[in-house]
CSV table of C-alpha atoms in Angstrom, one decimal:
chain,number,residue,atom,x,y,z
A,1,GLU,CA,0.0,-3.6,-19.8
A,2,ALA,CA,-2.6,-1.6,-18.2
A,3,GLY,CA,-2.1,-1.4,-14.5
A,4,VAL,CA,-4.8,-1.2,-11.7
A,5,VAL,CA,-7.4,1.2,-12.9
A,6,GLN,CA,-9.4,2.9,-10.1
A,7,SER,CA,-12.2,5.8,-10.6
A,8,PRO,CA,-13.1,8.1,-9.5
A,9,ARG,CA,-9.7,9.5,-8.2
A,10,TYR,CA,-11.1,12.2,-6.2
A,11,LYS,CA,-14.3,12.7,-4.3
A,12,ILE,CA,-16.2,15.7,-2.2
A,13,ILE,CA,-19.4,14.4,-0.5
A,14,GLU,CA,-21.2,15.3,2.2
A,15,LYS,CA,-21.9,13.2,5.6
A,16,LYS,CA,-24.1,10.9,5.3
A,17,GLN,CA,-24.3,10.5,1.9
A,18,PRO,CA,-23.6,7.2,-0.4
A,19,VAL,CA,-19.9,6.8,-2.1
A,20,ALA,CA,-18.6,4.2,-4.1
A,21,PHE,CA,-15.5,3.7,-5.9
A,22,TRP,CA,-14.7,1.4,-8.7
A,23,CYS,CA,-11.6,-1.0,-9.5
A,24,ASN,CA,-10.6,-2.8,-12.0
A,25,PRO,CA,-7.4,-5.1,-11.6
A,26,ILE,CA,-4.9,-6.1,-13.8
A,27,SER,CA,-5.7,-8.5,-16.6
A,28,GLY,CA,-5.5,-12.4,-15.3
A,29,HIS,CA,-5.5,-11.2,-11.6
A,30,ASN,CA,-7.0,-13.2,-9.4
A,31,THR,CA,-6.5,-11.5,-5.9
A,32,LEU,CA,-7.8,-8.1,-5.4
A,33,TYR,CA,-7.3,-6.1,-2.2
A,34,TRP,CA,-9.2,-2.9,-1.0
A,35,TYR,CA,-7.3,-0.5,1.0
A,36,LEU,CA,-7.6,2.3,3.3
A,37,GLN,CA,-4.9,5.0,4.0
A,38,ASN,CA,-5.2,7.9,6.0
A,39,LEU,CA,-2.7,11.0,5.7
A,40,GLY,CA,0.5,9.7,7.2
A,41,GLN,CA,0.2,5.9,7.8
A,42,GLY,CA,0.6,3.2,5.7
A,43,PRO,CA,-2.3,0.9,4.0
A,44,GLU,CA,-4.7,-0.9,6.2
A,45,LEU,CA,-6.7,-3.7,4.3
A,46,LEU,CA,-10.5,-3.5,4.3
A,47,ILE,CA,-11.0,-6.6,2.2
A,48,ARG,CA,-9.1,-9.2,0.1
A,49,TYR,CA,-11.0,-11.4,-3.0
A,50,GLU,CA,-9.8,-14.6,-3.9
A,51,ASN,CA,-12.1,-14.6,-7.6
A,52,GLU,CA,-15.2,-13.4,-6.7
A,53,GLU,CA,-14.6,-14.9,-3.1
A,54,ALA,CA,-14.2,-12.6,0.0
A,55,VAL,CA,-11.5,-14.5,1.9
A,56,ASP,CA,-10.9,-11.8,4.3
A,57,ASP,CA,-12.9,-9.0,5.4
A,58,SER,CA,-12.6,-8.8,9.0
A,59,GLN,CA,-11.2,-5.5,9.1
A,60,LEU,CA,-14.4,-4.4,7.0
A,61,PRO,CA,-16.4,-2.1,8.9
A,62,LYS,CA,-19.7,-4.0,7.8
A,63,ASP,CA,-22.2,-1.2,9.0
A,64,ARG,CA,-21.6,0.6,6.7
A,65,PHE,CA,-18.9,-0.6,4.3
A,66,SER,CA,-19.9,-3.1,1.0
A,67,ALA,CA,-17.8,-4.6,-1.2
A,68,GLU,CA,-18.1,-6.8,-4.2
A,69,ARG,CA,-16.6,-8.3,-6.9
A,70,LEU,CA,-19.3,-9.7,-9.2
A,71,LYS,CA,-17.5,-12.3,-12.2
A,72,GLY,CA,-14.1,-12.1,-10.2
A,73,VAL,CA,-12.9,-9.3,-12.0
A,74,ASP,CA,-14.2,-5.4,-11.6
A,75,SER,CA,-14.8,-4.4,-8.0
A,76,THR,CA,-16.9,-1.9,-6.2
A,77,LEU,CA,-16.1,-1.2,-2.6
A,78,LYS,CA,-19.2,1.4,-1.2
A,79,ILE,CA,-20.0,3.4,2.0
A,80,GLN,CA,-23.4,4.6,2.8
A,81,PRO,CA,-23.3,6.5,4.8
A,82,ALA,CA,-20.3,8.1,4.6
A,83,GLU,CA,-19.0,9.5,8.1
A,84,LEU,CA,-16.6,12.4,8.3
A,85,GLY,CA,-13.8,9.6,10.0
A,86,ASP,CA,-13.7,8.1,6.7
A,87,SER,CA,-11.9,10.8,4.4
A,88,ALA,CA,-9.1,8.8,3.1
A,89,VAL,CA,-7.6,7.7,-0.1
A,90,TYR,CA,-9.4,4.2,-1.1
A,91,LEU,CA,-6.3,2.0,-2.5
A,92,CYS,CA,-7.4,-0.8,-5.4
A,93,ALA,CA,-4.7,-3.8,-5.3
A,94,SER,CA,-4.1,-7.2,-7.5
A,95,SER,CA,-2.0,-9.7,-8.0
A,96,LEU,CA,-1.6,-13.1,-8.7
A,97,GLN,CA,-3.0,-15.7,-6.9
A,98,ASN,CA,-0.9,-17.1,-4.2
A,99,THR,CA,1.9,-14.7,-5.2
A,100,ASP,CA,3.5,-11.7,-2.7
A,101,THR,CA,3.7,-9.1,-5.3
A,102,GLN,CA,0.9,-6.4,-5.5
A,103,TYR,CA,0.3,-3.6,-7.8
A,104,PHE,CA,-1.5,-1.1,-6.6
A,105,GLY,CA,-4.1,1.5,-8.2
A,106,PRO,CA,-4.2,5.5,-7.9
A,107,GLY,CA,-6.1,5.3,-5.2
A,108,THR,CA,-9.0,7.4,-4.9
A,109,ARG,CA,-9.2,10.4,-2.5
A,110,LEU,CA,-12.7,11.0,-0.5
A,111,THR,CA,-13.0,13.9,1.6
A,112,VAL,CA,-16.1,14.1,3.2
A,113,LEU,CA,-17.2,17.2,4.6
B,1,LYS,CA,0.0,-10.0,14.6
B,2,ASN,CA,3.1,-8.2,13.1
B,3,GLU,CA,4.3,-4.5,13.9
B,4,VAL,CA,6.4,-3.2,11.5
B,5,GLU,CA,8.2,0.2,12.5
B,6,GLN,CA,10.2,2.5,10.2
B,7,SER,CA,12.8,5.2,11.2
B,8,PRO,CA,13.1,8.4,10.2
B,9,GLN,CA,9.5,9.2,9.7
B,10,ASN,CA,10.7,12.3,8.0
B,11,LEU,CA,14.4,12.3,6.2
B,12,THR,CA,15.1,15.9,4.4
B,13,ALA,CA,18.3,15.7,2.3
B,14,GLN,CA,20.8,17.6,0.2
B,15,GLU,CA,20.8,16.6,-3.3
B,16,GLY,CA,23.8,14.3,-3.5
B,17,GLU,CA,23.8,12.6,-0.1
B,18,PHE,CA,23.5,8.9,0.5
B,19,ILE,CA,20.7,8.2,2.5
B,20,THR,CA,19.2,5.1,4.9
B,21,ILE,CA,16.0,4.2,5.9
B,22,ASN,CA,15.3,1.4,8.4
B,23,CYS,CA,12.6,-1.1,8.5
B,24,SER,CA,12.2,-3.2,11.8
B,25,TYR,CA,9.5,-6.0,12.4
B,26,SER,CA,8.2,-8.4,15.1
B,27,VAL,CA,7.5,-11.2,14.0
B,28,GLY,CA,9.1,-13.8,11.3
B,29,ILE,CA,7.9,-13.1,7.5
B,30,SER,CA,8.2,-14.8,4.7
B,31,ALA,CA,8.9,-11.3,2.6
B,32,LEU,CA,10.0,-7.7,3.0
B,33,HIS,CA,9.0,-5.2,0.3
B,34,TRP,CA,10.0,-1.6,-0.2
B,35,LEU,CA,7.3,0.6,-1.8
B,36,GLN,CA,7.5,3.9,-3.0
B,37,GLN,CA,4.6,5.9,-2.8
B,38,HIS,CA,4.5,9.7,-5.0
B,39,PRO,CA,2.1,12.7,-4.0
B,40,GLY,CA,-1.0,11.6,-5.3
B,41,GLY,CA,-1.3,8.4,-4.3
B,42,GLY,CA,0.1,5.3,-6.5
B,43,ILE,CA,2.5,2.6,-4.7
B,44,VAL,CA,5.1,1.1,-7.0
B,45,SER,CA,7.1,-2.1,-5.9
B,46,LEU,CA,10.9,-1.5,-5.5
B,47,PHE,CA,11.9,-4.5,-3.7
B,48,MET,CA,10.7,-7.7,-2.7
B,49,LEU,CA,13.3,-9.7,-1.0
B,50,SER,CA,13.9,-12.5,1.7
B,51,SER,CA,17.1,-12.9,2.9
B,52,GLY,CA,20.5,-11.0,1.6
B,53,LYS,CA,20.4,-7.8,-0.8
B,54,LYS,CA,18.8,-6.4,-3.7
B,55,LYS,CA,20.2,-3.3,-6.2
B,56,HIS,CA,18.3,-1.3,-9.0
B,57,GLY,CA,20.1,1.7,-10.2
B,58,ARG,CA,20.9,3.5,-6.9
B,59,LEU,CA,18.6,2.0,-4.9
B,60,ILE,CA,20.1,-1.0,-2.8
B,61,ALA,CA,18.3,-3.0,-0.1
B,62,THR,CA,19.5,-5.5,2.6
B,63,ILE,CA,17.6,-7.9,5.0
B,64,ASN,CA,18.8,-9.2,8.0
B,65,ILE,CA,16.6,-12.2,9.0
B,66,GLN,CA,17.9,-12.9,12.2
B,67,GLU,CA,17.9,-8.9,13.2
B,68,LYS,CA,14.3,-8.7,12.2
B,69,HIS,CA,15.6,-5.6,10.3
B,70,SER,CA,16.5,-4.2,7.0
B,71,SER,CA,17.0,-0.9,5.6
B,72,LEU,CA,17.0,0.6,2.3
B,73,HIS,CA,19.9,2.9,0.9
B,74,ILE,CA,19.6,5.7,-1.8
B,75,THR,CA,23.0,6.6,-3.3
B,76,ALA,CA,23.5,9.8,-4.8
B,77,SER,CA,20.2,11.1,-4.1
B,78,HIS,CA,18.2,13.2,-6.6
B,79,PRO,CA,15.0,15.5,-5.6
B,80,ARG,CA,13.2,13.1,-8.2
B,81,ASP,CA,13.3,10.8,-5.5
B,82,SER,CA,10.9,12.6,-2.6
B,83,ALA,CA,8.6,10.3,-1.7
B,84,VAL,CA,7.2,8.2,0.8
B,85,TYR,CA,9.2,5.3,1.3
B,86,ILE,CA,7.3,2.2,2.8
B,87,CYS,CA,7.8,-1.1,4.6
B,88,ALA,CA,5.8,-4.1,4.3
B,89,VAL,CA,5.9,-7.7,5.3
B,90,THR,CA,4.2,-10.7,4.4
B,91,GLY,CA,4.1,-13.5,7.2
B,92,GLY,CA,4.7,-17.2,6.6
B,93,ALA,CA,3.0,-20.7,6.0
B,94,GLY,CA,1.4,-19.4,2.9
B,95,SER,CA,0.1,-15.9,3.9
B,96,TYR,CA,0.7,-13.3,1.6
B,97,GLN,CA,-1.2,-10.5,3.5
B,98,LEU,CA,0.5,-7.2,3.8
B,99,THR,CA,1.5,-5.5,7.1
B,100,PHE,CA,2.7,-1.8,6.2
B,101,GLY,CA,4.7,0.4,7.7
B,102,LYS,CA,3.6,4.3,8.1
B,103,GLY,CA,6.0,5.2,5.8
B,104,THR,CA,9.2,7.7,5.9
B,105,LYS,CA,8.5,10.7,4.1
B,106,LEU,CA,11.5,11.8,2.1
B,107,SER,CA,12.6,15.5,0.7
B,108,VAL,CA,15.7,15.8,-1.6
B,109,ILE,CA,16.2,19.2,-1.8
B,110,PRO,CA,18.3,20.5,-5.0
């Protein structure tokens, strides 16, 4: 069974440019998470989806970050415009609804120059 | 909000040594997770426990609910165990959101 797929794996952009990350969760997983992980830190939740509904986006900086999960499967996280401080690893995870175990993708490492 | 603290932050061990990583949290939980993250980012779930002890191969995880403390032990450590080990908790009352510790970076030297 395929795991959580993320692309791209690495992205280097200049500040003020837009960037988008894509995530394909494990088939059948209703819940999808986007996390941000800074170097030496644990992941921090940005947004959680139950199917196509964003049920927790309280930590998402909505002035520059946006996310969508059309049709309740794949999801896209966008930053526009990117800032130097956005350099981090962006992780996607999925789980069956109302369960504890999350399955993580490999992450996208973003470098903003 | 639950505060999750791990110690040590960094750990270097000789191959074969017994390793212990500790995790404490501030508020009651429904479950505690131990996760492994290798360079390159991928995170793998090692254990999920809400009481007692679990063992998988050379890895053992214990939790003391009263003390709000958990430990991850690695017996007969090997260089391939080198990774970041992250403790995370989920709260009670149907909350499945993970709160993560900062991780412990383990390096096992041959």
